[in-house]
XYZ file of C-alpha atoms in Angstrom:
586
model
C -11.100 -15.518 -30.129
C -8.977 -15.488 -33.253
C -5.504 -16.917 -32.935
C -2.221 -16.182 -34.663
C 0.505 -18.722 -35.443
C 4.116 -17.606 -35.052
C 7.527 -18.864 -34.015
C 9.596 -17.622 -31.084
C 13.149 -18.953 -30.918
C 12.118 -21.764 -33.249
C 9.124 -22.807 -31.154
C 5.697 -22.900 -32.716
C 3.464 -20.600 -30.709
C -0.228 -19.791 -30.846
C -1.160 -16.332 -29.593
C -4.353 -14.347 -29.377
C -4.819 -11.811 -32.128
C -3.912 -8.381 -30.812
C -1.375 -9.629 -28.296
C 2.096 -8.150 -28.348
C 5.216 -10.244 -28.795
C 5.961 -9.747 -25.095
C 2.538 -10.982 -24.023
C 2.751 -14.009 -26.319
C 6.237 -14.850 -25.081
C 5.343 -14.587 -21.407
C 2.198 -16.658 -21.898
C 4.508 -19.425 -23.145
C 7.187 -19.113 -20.480
C 9.693 -17.245 -22.661
C 11.550 -14.493 -20.830
C 12.057 -11.112 -22.456
C 13.507 -8.473 -20.100
C 11.685 -5.174 -19.653
C 12.132 -1.929 -17.752
C 9.459 0.601 -18.731
C 6.719 -1.992 -19.240
C 4.068 -2.374 -16.529
C 1.184 -4.715 -17.265
C -2.114 -2.894 -17.927
C -0.481 0.460 -17.160
C 2.582 1.276 -19.283
C 3.892 -0.132 -22.555
C 5.632 2.710 -24.349
C 8.734 0.862 -25.515
C 10.726 3.913 -24.425
C 13.517 2.067 -22.628
C 14.348 -0.242 -25.578
C 15.237 -3.054 -23.194
C 12.745 -5.556 -24.625
C 14.243 -5.445 -28.120
C 13.791 -8.568 -30.241
C 14.747 -9.521 -33.775
C 12.033 -10.390 -36.291
C 13.050 -12.364 -39.364
C 13.552 -10.106 -42.376
C 13.019 -7.072 -40.148
C 15.106 -4.040 -40.930
C 15.423 -2.940 -37.297
C 15.054 -4.446 -33.853
C 11.541 -4.058 -32.452
C 10.265 -3.459 -28.919
C 8.415 -6.587 -27.834
C 6.036 -4.684 -25.547
C 4.552 -2.584 -28.367
C 4.817 -4.832 -31.455
C 1.706 -6.929 -32.151
C 2.073 -10.539 -33.255
C 1.347 -11.390 -36.895
C 0.603 -14.605 -38.741
C 3.798 -16.411 -39.722
C 6.054 -14.058 -37.770
C 9.417 -15.476 -36.658
C 10.844 -13.850 -33.529
C 14.292 -14.262 -31.985
C 14.607 -13.066 -28.394
C 18.171 -14.214 -27.806
C 19.919 -13.684 -31.129
C 23.296 -11.935 -31.111
C 21.728 -8.846 -32.621
C 18.908 -8.705 -30.054
C 21.234 -9.241 -27.090
C 23.645 -6.593 -28.315
C 20.805 -4.116 -28.826
C 19.496 -4.677 -25.317
C 22.934 -4.372 -23.798
C 23.529 -1.073 -25.601
C 20.191 0.231 -24.307
C 21.083 -0.623 -20.710
C 24.599 0.814 -21.059
C 23.138 4.089 -22.306
C 20.701 4.208 -19.390
C 23.554 3.526 -16.974
C 25.603 6.372 -18.454
C 23.239 8.887 -16.824
C 22.472 6.908 -13.676
C 23.686 7.492 -10.118
C 25.657 4.362 -9.321
C 25.667 4.502 -5.517
C 24.070 1.062 -5.515
C 25.537 -0.123 -2.212
C 23.802 2.634 -0.239
C 20.593 2.678 -2.287
C 17.403 1.351 -0.654
C 16.689 -0.651 -3.784
C 20.036 -2.457 -3.736
C 19.415 -6.141 -4.598
C 15.827 -5.333 -5.517
C 16.483 -2.992 -8.426
C 15.296 -3.889 -11.901
C 18.127 -1.966 -13.557
C 20.674 -3.752 -11.383
C 19.113 -7.080 -12.351
C 19.300 -6.176 -16.051
C 22.987 -5.332 -15.716
C 23.555 -8.736 -14.169
C 21.555 -10.566 -16.838
C 23.179 -8.766 -19.768
C 26.720 -8.681 -18.409
C 27.000 -4.892 -18.106
C 30.165 -4.532 -16.036
C 31.835 -1.346 -17.228
C 30.859 2.281 -17.709
C 31.014 2.176 -21.478
C 29.602 5.663 -22.018
C 30.975 8.315 -19.692
C 30.203 12.018 -19.806
C 28.064 14.760 -18.337
C 25.021 13.830 -16.218
C 21.623 15.533 -16.238
C 21.360 18.009 -13.361
C 19.451 16.102 -10.651
C 16.677 17.104 -8.261
C 16.568 15.714 -4.731
C 13.353 16.381 -2.851
C 12.411 15.033 0.578
C 10.140 17.713 2.012
C 6.972 15.618 1.985
C 6.171 13.355 4.964
C 6.406 10.117 3.019
C 8.041 10.257 -0.430
C 11.621 11.036 -1.461
C 12.430 11.873 -5.107
C 15.970 11.546 -6.462
C 16.096 12.137 -10.224
C 19.763 11.123 -10.378
C 18.457 7.545 -10.291
C 15.480 8.062 -12.600
C 15.522 6.085 -15.865
C 12.618 8.028 -17.465
C 10.560 4.862 -17.819
C 7.298 6.712 -17.134
C 5.877 4.014 -14.863
C 5.266 6.450 -11.995
C 3.594 8.924 -14.365
C 1.167 6.369 -15.766
C 0.477 4.816 -12.359
C -0.530 8.159 -10.881
C -2.673 8.971 -13.904
C -4.259 5.608 -14.685
C -4.519 4.039 -11.224
C -5.280 7.094 -9.100
C -6.616 9.453 -11.746
C -4.472 12.328 -10.498
C -1.575 12.722 -12.917
C 0.554 14.905 -10.647
C 3.757 13.596 -12.254
C 4.996 14.317 -15.753
C 8.030 14.644 -17.997
C 9.623 18.087 -17.831
C 12.066 19.832 -20.137
C 13.392 18.186 -23.281
C 16.336 16.158 -24.513
C 19.241 15.757 -22.104
C 17.484 17.920 -19.477
C 14.350 15.748 -19.274
C 13.289 14.755 -15.768
C 10.183 13.440 -13.988
C 8.390 15.317 -11.247
C 5.382 17.409 -10.241
C 4.586 20.532 -12.258
C 7.448 23.058 -12.489
C 9.683 20.550 -10.661
C 7.906 21.392 -7.408
C 7.687 19.040 -4.451
C 5.042 16.485 -3.535
C 3.865 18.836 -0.781
C 3.002 21.487 -3.341
C 0.464 19.497 -5.367
C -2.567 17.300 -4.717
C -0.546 14.170 -3.948
C -2.257 11.354 -2.025
C 1.091 10.125 -0.628
C -0.249 6.647 -1.437
C 3.132 5.430 -2.657
C 1.843 3.543 -5.695
C 4.459 5.451 -7.693
C 7.103 4.140 -5.279
C 6.225 0.449 -5.553
C 6.034 0.745 -9.343
C 9.355 2.569 -9.738
C 11.915 0.038 -11.038
C 14.865 1.779 -9.356
C 15.525 4.035 -6.354
C 14.282 7.285 -7.902
C 11.196 7.219 -5.663
C 11.397 5.788 -2.157
C 9.690 6.164 1.196
C 11.124 8.632 3.691
C 12.968 6.527 6.230
C 12.249 6.986 9.947
C 14.199 4.036 11.338
C 16.694 6.327 13.096
C 13.923 7.921 15.189
C 12.736 4.497 16.295
C 16.262 3.341 17.154
C 16.774 6.508 19.231
C 13.558 5.773 21.135
C 14.527 2.139 21.709
C 17.829 3.305 23.198
C 16.218 5.917 25.443
C 15.854 4.421 28.955
C 13.147 6.961 29.787
C 10.836 5.846 26.982
C 8.363 2.975 26.973
C 8.332 2.010 23.299
C 5.224 0.249 22.023
C 4.913 -1.212 18.525
C 1.767 -2.178 16.646
C 1.566 -3.995 13.309
C -1.128 -3.556 10.669
C -2.877 -6.711 9.404
C -1.510 -6.510 5.841
C 2.119 -6.452 7.041
C 2.034 -10.132 8.054
C 1.188 -11.089 4.459
C 4.176 -9.274 2.916
C 7.012 -8.967 5.447
C 8.259 -12.504 4.782
C 8.960 -11.565 1.149
C 11.731 -9.262 2.415
C 13.461 -12.370 3.776
C 13.049 -14.547 0.687
C 9.827 -16.281 1.684
C 7.110 -17.035 -0.906
C 4.653 -14.265 -1.741
C 1.734 -14.208 0.680
C 3.369 -16.242 3.470
C 1.726 -15.362 6.782
C 4.520 -14.460 9.220
C 2.482 -13.242 12.209
C 4.445 -15.321 14.716
C 7.919 -14.545 13.360
C 7.035 -10.861 13.111
C 6.022 -10.687 16.767
C 9.217 -12.518 17.772
C 11.426 -10.249 15.649
C 9.959 -7.038 17.034
C 10.290 -8.320 20.585
C 13.932 -9.151 19.834
C 14.420 -5.568 18.620
C 13.692 -4.399 22.158
C 10.153 -3.016 21.981
C 8.590 -2.942 25.446
C 5.224 -4.132 24.132
C 4.368 -5.806 20.845
C 0.720 -5.457 19.843
C -1.441 -5.941 16.769
C -3.324 -3.061 15.152
C -6.160 -5.572 14.749
C -7.270 -4.500 18.232
C -7.580 -0.980 16.820
C -9.455 -2.390 13.826
C -12.001 -4.046 16.135
C -12.330 -0.728 17.966
C -12.815 1.105 14.668
C -15.695 -1.196 13.778
C -17.388 -0.458 17.099
C -17.196 3.281 16.501
C -17.772 3.315 12.754
C -20.619 0.808 12.979
C -22.308 2.861 15.692
C -21.900 6.006 13.608
C -23.503 4.284 10.619
C -26.465 3.111 12.711
C -26.981 6.610 14.114
C -26.956 8.092 10.611
C -29.493 5.542 9.417
C -31.775 6.016 12.426
C -31.488 9.806 12.673
C -31.505 10.787 9.029
C -27.792 11.574 8.884
C -25.710 12.101 5.766
C -25.688 8.961 3.615
C -24.001 7.138 2.068
C -21.316 7.059 4.716
C -17.718 6.613 3.519
C -15.092 4.675 5.447
C -12.181 6.755 6.734
C -9.351 4.351 7.542
C -7.289 4.913 4.356
C -5.228 8.125 4.704
C -4.453 8.240 0.988
C -8.183 8.239 0.267
C -8.670 10.946 2.922
C -6.112 13.173 1.219
C -7.814 12.533 -2.124
C -11.285 13.565 -0.983
C -9.931 16.659 0.768
C -8.285 17.760 -2.490
C -10.675 16.479 -5.139
C -14.148 16.212 -3.576
C -14.251 18.518 -0.520
C -18.007 18.980 -0.973
C -18.409 15.283 -0.047
C -16.534 15.510 3.276
C -19.790 15.294 5.319
C -20.165 11.730 3.977
C -16.896 10.630 5.622
C -17.020 8.713 8.856
C -15.391 10.743 11.609
C -13.701 7.635 13.013
C -9.903 7.743 13.146
C -8.024 4.950 11.424
C -7.253 1.820 13.509
C -3.618 2.596 14.309
C -4.481 6.151 15.362
C -7.252 4.858 17.628
C -4.804 2.363 19.066
C -2.267 5.122 19.767
C -4.905 7.274 21.456
C -5.944 4.398 23.728
C -2.309 3.565 24.559
C -1.630 7.127 25.709
C -4.780 7.296 27.841
C -6.308 3.999 28.996
C -3.145 1.880 28.769
C -0.990 4.618 30.307
C -3.410 4.998 33.197
C -3.583 1.245 33.839
C 0.214 0.961 33.809
C 0.828 4.197 35.721
C 3.043 5.638 32.972
C 3.085 9.304 31.967
C 1.958 9.600 28.305
C 4.938 11.851 27.566
C 7.183 8.860 28.270
C 5.359 6.585 25.814
C 6.556 6.270 22.218
C 4.169 4.510 19.816
C 5.505 2.991 16.588
C 3.194 1.755 13.839
C 4.395 -0.822 11.292
C 2.224 -0.076 8.284
C 1.820 -1.203 4.649
C 1.124 2.422 3.768
C 3.335 5.435 3.060
C 0.395 7.826 3.573
C 0.345 6.845 7.252
C 3.520 8.916 7.626
C 1.558 12.045 6.741
C -1.476 10.950 8.765
C 0.376 11.021 12.088
C 1.351 14.636 11.444
C -2.242 15.825 11.034
C -3.043 18.374 13.779
C -6.551 16.855 14.030
C -5.082 13.506 15.070
C -3.886 14.271 18.570
C -5.088 13.248 22.001
C -4.792 16.355 24.108
C -1.219 17.578 23.861
C 0.154 14.242 22.650
C 0.266 12.834 19.133
C -1.505 9.496 18.859
C 1.405 7.814 17.024
C 5.020 8.971 17.131
C 6.527 7.120 14.153
C 5.455 5.021 11.197
C 7.670 2.416 9.541
C 6.646 0.732 6.309
C 6.851 -3.028 5.854
C 10.153 -2.486 4.031
C 11.542 -0.326 6.837
C 10.489 -2.941 9.376
C 12.551 -5.530 7.497
C 15.536 -3.169 7.397
C 15.225 -2.582 11.154
C 15.204 -6.334 11.831
C 18.259 -6.828 9.603
C 20.019 -3.845 11.181
C 19.623 -5.451 14.600
C 21.277 -8.630 13.321
C 18.258 -10.859 13.957
C 18.308 -14.216 12.188
C 14.858 -14.362 10.602
C 15.024 -18.039 9.680
C 15.796 -19.073 13.257
C 12.996 -17.033 14.838
C 10.290 -19.024 16.644
C 6.616 -18.165 16.307
C 5.580 -15.967 19.214
C 2.318 -14.283 20.181
C 1.570 -10.631 20.710
C 1.563 -9.332 24.265
C -1.774 -10.339 25.825
C -2.395 -7.553 28.326
C -5.241 -5.029 27.870
C -4.857 -4.505 24.090
C -3.674 -7.934 22.944
C -6.892 -9.611 21.822
C -8.281 -9.284 18.330
C -10.828 -11.002 16.123
C -10.759 -12.279 12.578
C -12.708 -9.188 11.572
C -9.696 -7.068 12.475
C -7.373 -9.222 10.373
C -9.298 -8.769 7.119
C -9.036 -4.967 7.302
C -5.919 -5.374 5.165
C -7.805 -6.494 2.048
C -10.220 -4.536 -0.095
C -13.720 -5.256 1.176
C -12.409 -6.299 4.583
C -13.544 -3.167 6.412
C -17.017 -3.496 4.931
C -17.256 -7.187 5.828
C -16.014 -6.547 9.369
C -18.565 -3.753 9.823
C -21.408 -5.864 8.455
C -20.608 -8.673 10.896
C -20.979 -6.401 13.914
C -23.872 -4.298 12.621
C -25.895 -7.341 11.525
C -25.291 -9.149 14.812
C -26.387 -6.077 16.772
C -29.489 -5.317 14.718
C -30.565 -8.954 14.368
C -30.204 -9.339 18.130
C -28.604 -12.769 17.994
C -25.236 -14.436 17.490
C -24.224 -14.279 13.859
C -24.162 -17.797 12.468
C -22.779 -16.981 9.013
C -19.974 -14.417 9.271
C -18.603 -14.661 5.729
C -19.935 -11.964 3.393
C -18.498 -13.293 0.160
C -19.832 -10.408 -1.953
C -17.288 -8.163 -0.219
C -14.340 -10.257 -1.386
C -12.267 -10.342 -4.534
C -10.080 -8.035 -6.570
C -12.689 -6.215 -8.653
C -12.149 -2.466 -8.604
C -15.788 -1.949 -7.600
C -17.984 -4.454 -5.787
C -21.581 -3.963 -4.731
C -24.157 -5.980 -2.832
C -27.418 -5.905 -0.933
C -27.368 -7.165 2.654
C -30.331 -7.931 4.911
C -29.638 -6.318 8.286
C -32.225 -6.048 11.064
C -35.075 -6.464 8.638
C -33.725 -3.770 6.340
C -31.887 -4.023 3.051
C -28.603 -2.140 2.936
C -26.993 -1.438 -0.411
C -23.234 -1.301 -0.065
C -20.322 -0.637 -2.418
C -16.576 -1.205 -2.200
C -13.842 0.434 -4.268
C -10.062 0.353 -4.236
C -7.966 2.915 -6.152
C -9.286 6.326 -7.034
C -10.081 5.552 -10.670
C -12.403 2.821 -9.413
C -13.895 5.076 -6.752
C -14.499 8.106 -8.971
C -17.798 6.930 -10.584
C -19.179 6.216 -7.094
C -18.148 9.680 -5.925
C -19.648 11.341 -8.973
C -22.960 9.552 -8.317
C -22.960 10.761 -4.705
C -22.118 14.270 -5.868
C -25.050 14.182 -8.294
C -27.395 12.897 -5.592
C -27.924 9.643 -7.471
C -26.154 7.114 -5.257
C -28.328 4.190 -4.100
C -25.880 3.089 -1.404
C -25.973 3.367 2.375
C -22.333 2.538 3.089
C -19.270 2.757 0.814
C -15.798 1.435 1.597
C -12.985 3.175 -0.272
C -9.316 2.180 -0.140
C -6.590 4.271 -1.723
C -4.551 1.409 -3.181
C -5.677 -1.274 -5.688
C -6.521 -4.355 -3.654
C -6.374 -2.442 -0.381
C -3.544 -2.421 2.159
C -2.106 -5.730 0.924
C -0.885 -3.686 -2.054
C -0.028 -0.547 -0.096
C 2.830 1.732 -1.096
C 4.911 0.543 1.852
C 4.682 -3.185 1.137
C 7.456 -5.406 -0.194
C 8.261 -4.434 -3.795
C 7.790 -7.187 -6.360
C 9.786 -6.609 -9.578
C 7.556 -6.015 -12.593
C 8.879 -9.121 -14.357
C 7.553 -11.289 -11.517
C 4.455 -9.182 -10.991
C 3.501 -9.489 -14.635
C 4.894 -12.913 -15.406
C 3.484 -16.351 -14.770
C 5.339 -16.970 -11.499
C 4.198 -13.768 -9.803
C 0.703 -13.548 -11.242
C -1.862 -13.026 -8.514
C 0.472 -11.605 -5.850
C -2.357 -9.523 -4.388
C -4.620 -12.559 -4.234
C -1.899 -14.538 -2.447
C -1.504 -11.834 0.195
C -5.272 -11.541 0.525
C -5.605 -15.295 1.048
C -3.162 -15.131 3.967
C -5.490 -12.715 5.767
C -8.697 -14.628 5.095
C -7.037 -17.871 6.176
C -6.063 -16.304 9.511
C -9.580 -14.901 9.919
C -11.046 -18.351 9.314
C -8.818 -19.856 12.001
C -9.707 -17.288 14.671
C -11.950 -18.359 17.579
C -13.717 -14.965 17.461
C -14.602 -13.343 14.141
C -16.930 -10.484 15.100
C -15.361 -7.292 16.476
C -18.000 -6.761 19.170
C -17.146 -10.206 20.608
C -13.587 -9.123 21.512
C -13.499 -9.371 25.351
C -10.819 -6.706 25.712
C -12.841 -4.309 23.559
C -15.825 -4.970 25.827
C -13.634 -4.315 28.890
C -12.296 -1.086 27.382
C -15.814 0.296 27.034
C -16.839 -0.932 30.473
C -13.808 0.512 32.267
C -13.014 3.608 30.267
C -15.064 4.677 27.242
C -18.582 3.949 28.450
C -20.186 2.922 25.171
C -19.534 3.251 21.439
C -20.118 6.818 20.329
C -19.918 8.189 23.886
C -18.585 11.668 24.577
C -15.237 10.213 25.639
C -15.086 7.965 22.581
C -15.832 10.954 20.354
C -13.026 12.918 21.999
C -10.380 10.207 21.673
C -11.387 8.132 18.655
C -12.920 10.581 16.195
C -11.567 13.485 14.188
C -12.509 15.929 11.440
C -11.376 16.697 7.903
C -11.232 19.855 5.818
C -10.796 21.057 2.266
C -7.216 21.360 1.052
C -5.860 23.598 -1.703
C -5.433 21.487 -4.803
C -2.315 23.314 -5.970
C 0.201 25.510 -4.196
C 2.849 25.921 -6.849
C 3.008 29.644 -7.506
């Protein structure tokens, strides 16, 4: 590839032709601050925070949009560049809600960091503020335009990552704001509630709806037995909220912290993941053997479920009817576990710690109930879990490593752990299905073709003397070509895993937020891979790695459910989906 020679701050630099000044600088460890820039998604230069001076240039230029040129001399820290950046930030702050101390993004806000870096201490420009919109009607996302900096990152994320584009700039000039069409709410449009807009917002304009107070009320209610379960991806991100390196596995500390919070039982959703594989795998086999609708789609990602209900309702028969792991777990807690412990289900309160904002809407689905009781009572994101632990005054660094409660629902396999990464559900299903159809213990449990960060992965797997063609996609832009092929009747696949978020749950909308400068820069490059590695490392260390080998799963079927796909299992562990109106804005 052709190279370009230039100087940055007096250093001789070689850059690839076509790179921007920002890309060339970061590739050489030179820091240029940004706000609107998001690698591979947004580089509009709208915020004017990445201004640099180019020798003999008439005006300061935005580093994120200006391509390098042969012989160019760039100054990132000249007096003129620093003054220009500071003015840009001061102007942004002039229309910004400054309730930083009570904001969820306090100490993890990119605008706050810029003010610190550039020495913005005073309100230099005071005056009228744009009339704000505060909207919290949706189950998972809160929008507060008084904190919006008009960077456009949420707009481009929704459009380019999920292919929806429900957000846009409205009005003009001083009255410009970001939101769904006609400034309606997230409930009124075809929003996935995935939360990718939230984790890519640099400030507190978009946040998750907080449910900590409901959980605290339950913990303080002497008549409630409060049970908590944690999704596999949470262990790979929660430590980041306490200053630990990205991708540190904190399974033991997490269990100890939740027990210290006062939960009556601390379990792992991995048990529910193993149970999901039993039901979903059985459903797949029945479809193959009985000429059912194929390819079958996985159904454990609620953001993906919302997407197909809005965008591809004609493909709903392809969805597995299996509930997601945490919903299955909740259903079993309020039936089997309640019966074994002689506790009335109405006195049980189930809390799910999830990497996903869409789980907050999932628990409110009328189809996801067991009799008169909801399967799960409250969902906290990874970030909310950290806030709960801090609220209770627990010293994270001093916590020992503890195990989950062992009784009835405490065992899980490595297959359950990898559910948190894209391709993990497929690999877990293949382990059980292949072992069942081959009729012998699976000697090689690693299906490497299912792993990695590619948006779409495909493979052929020999199972029971048959060749299964499988595909895996994460994010809706990656999934769309697969869906279009199914719609056209041209799909060659038998089984397709689809996750709503790029990389799967490890990059869910409820995970720890990594500032864009670290996400895009050299130090934070590969944050999804680091979280993914934590899950595969735990899987590798597990004594059991095939879901059907879980002894407590076997006991559950023997004592209560009968067999996978039984009438009782269908009643408790399966659900249905229906077409949703794409727009409801008039």
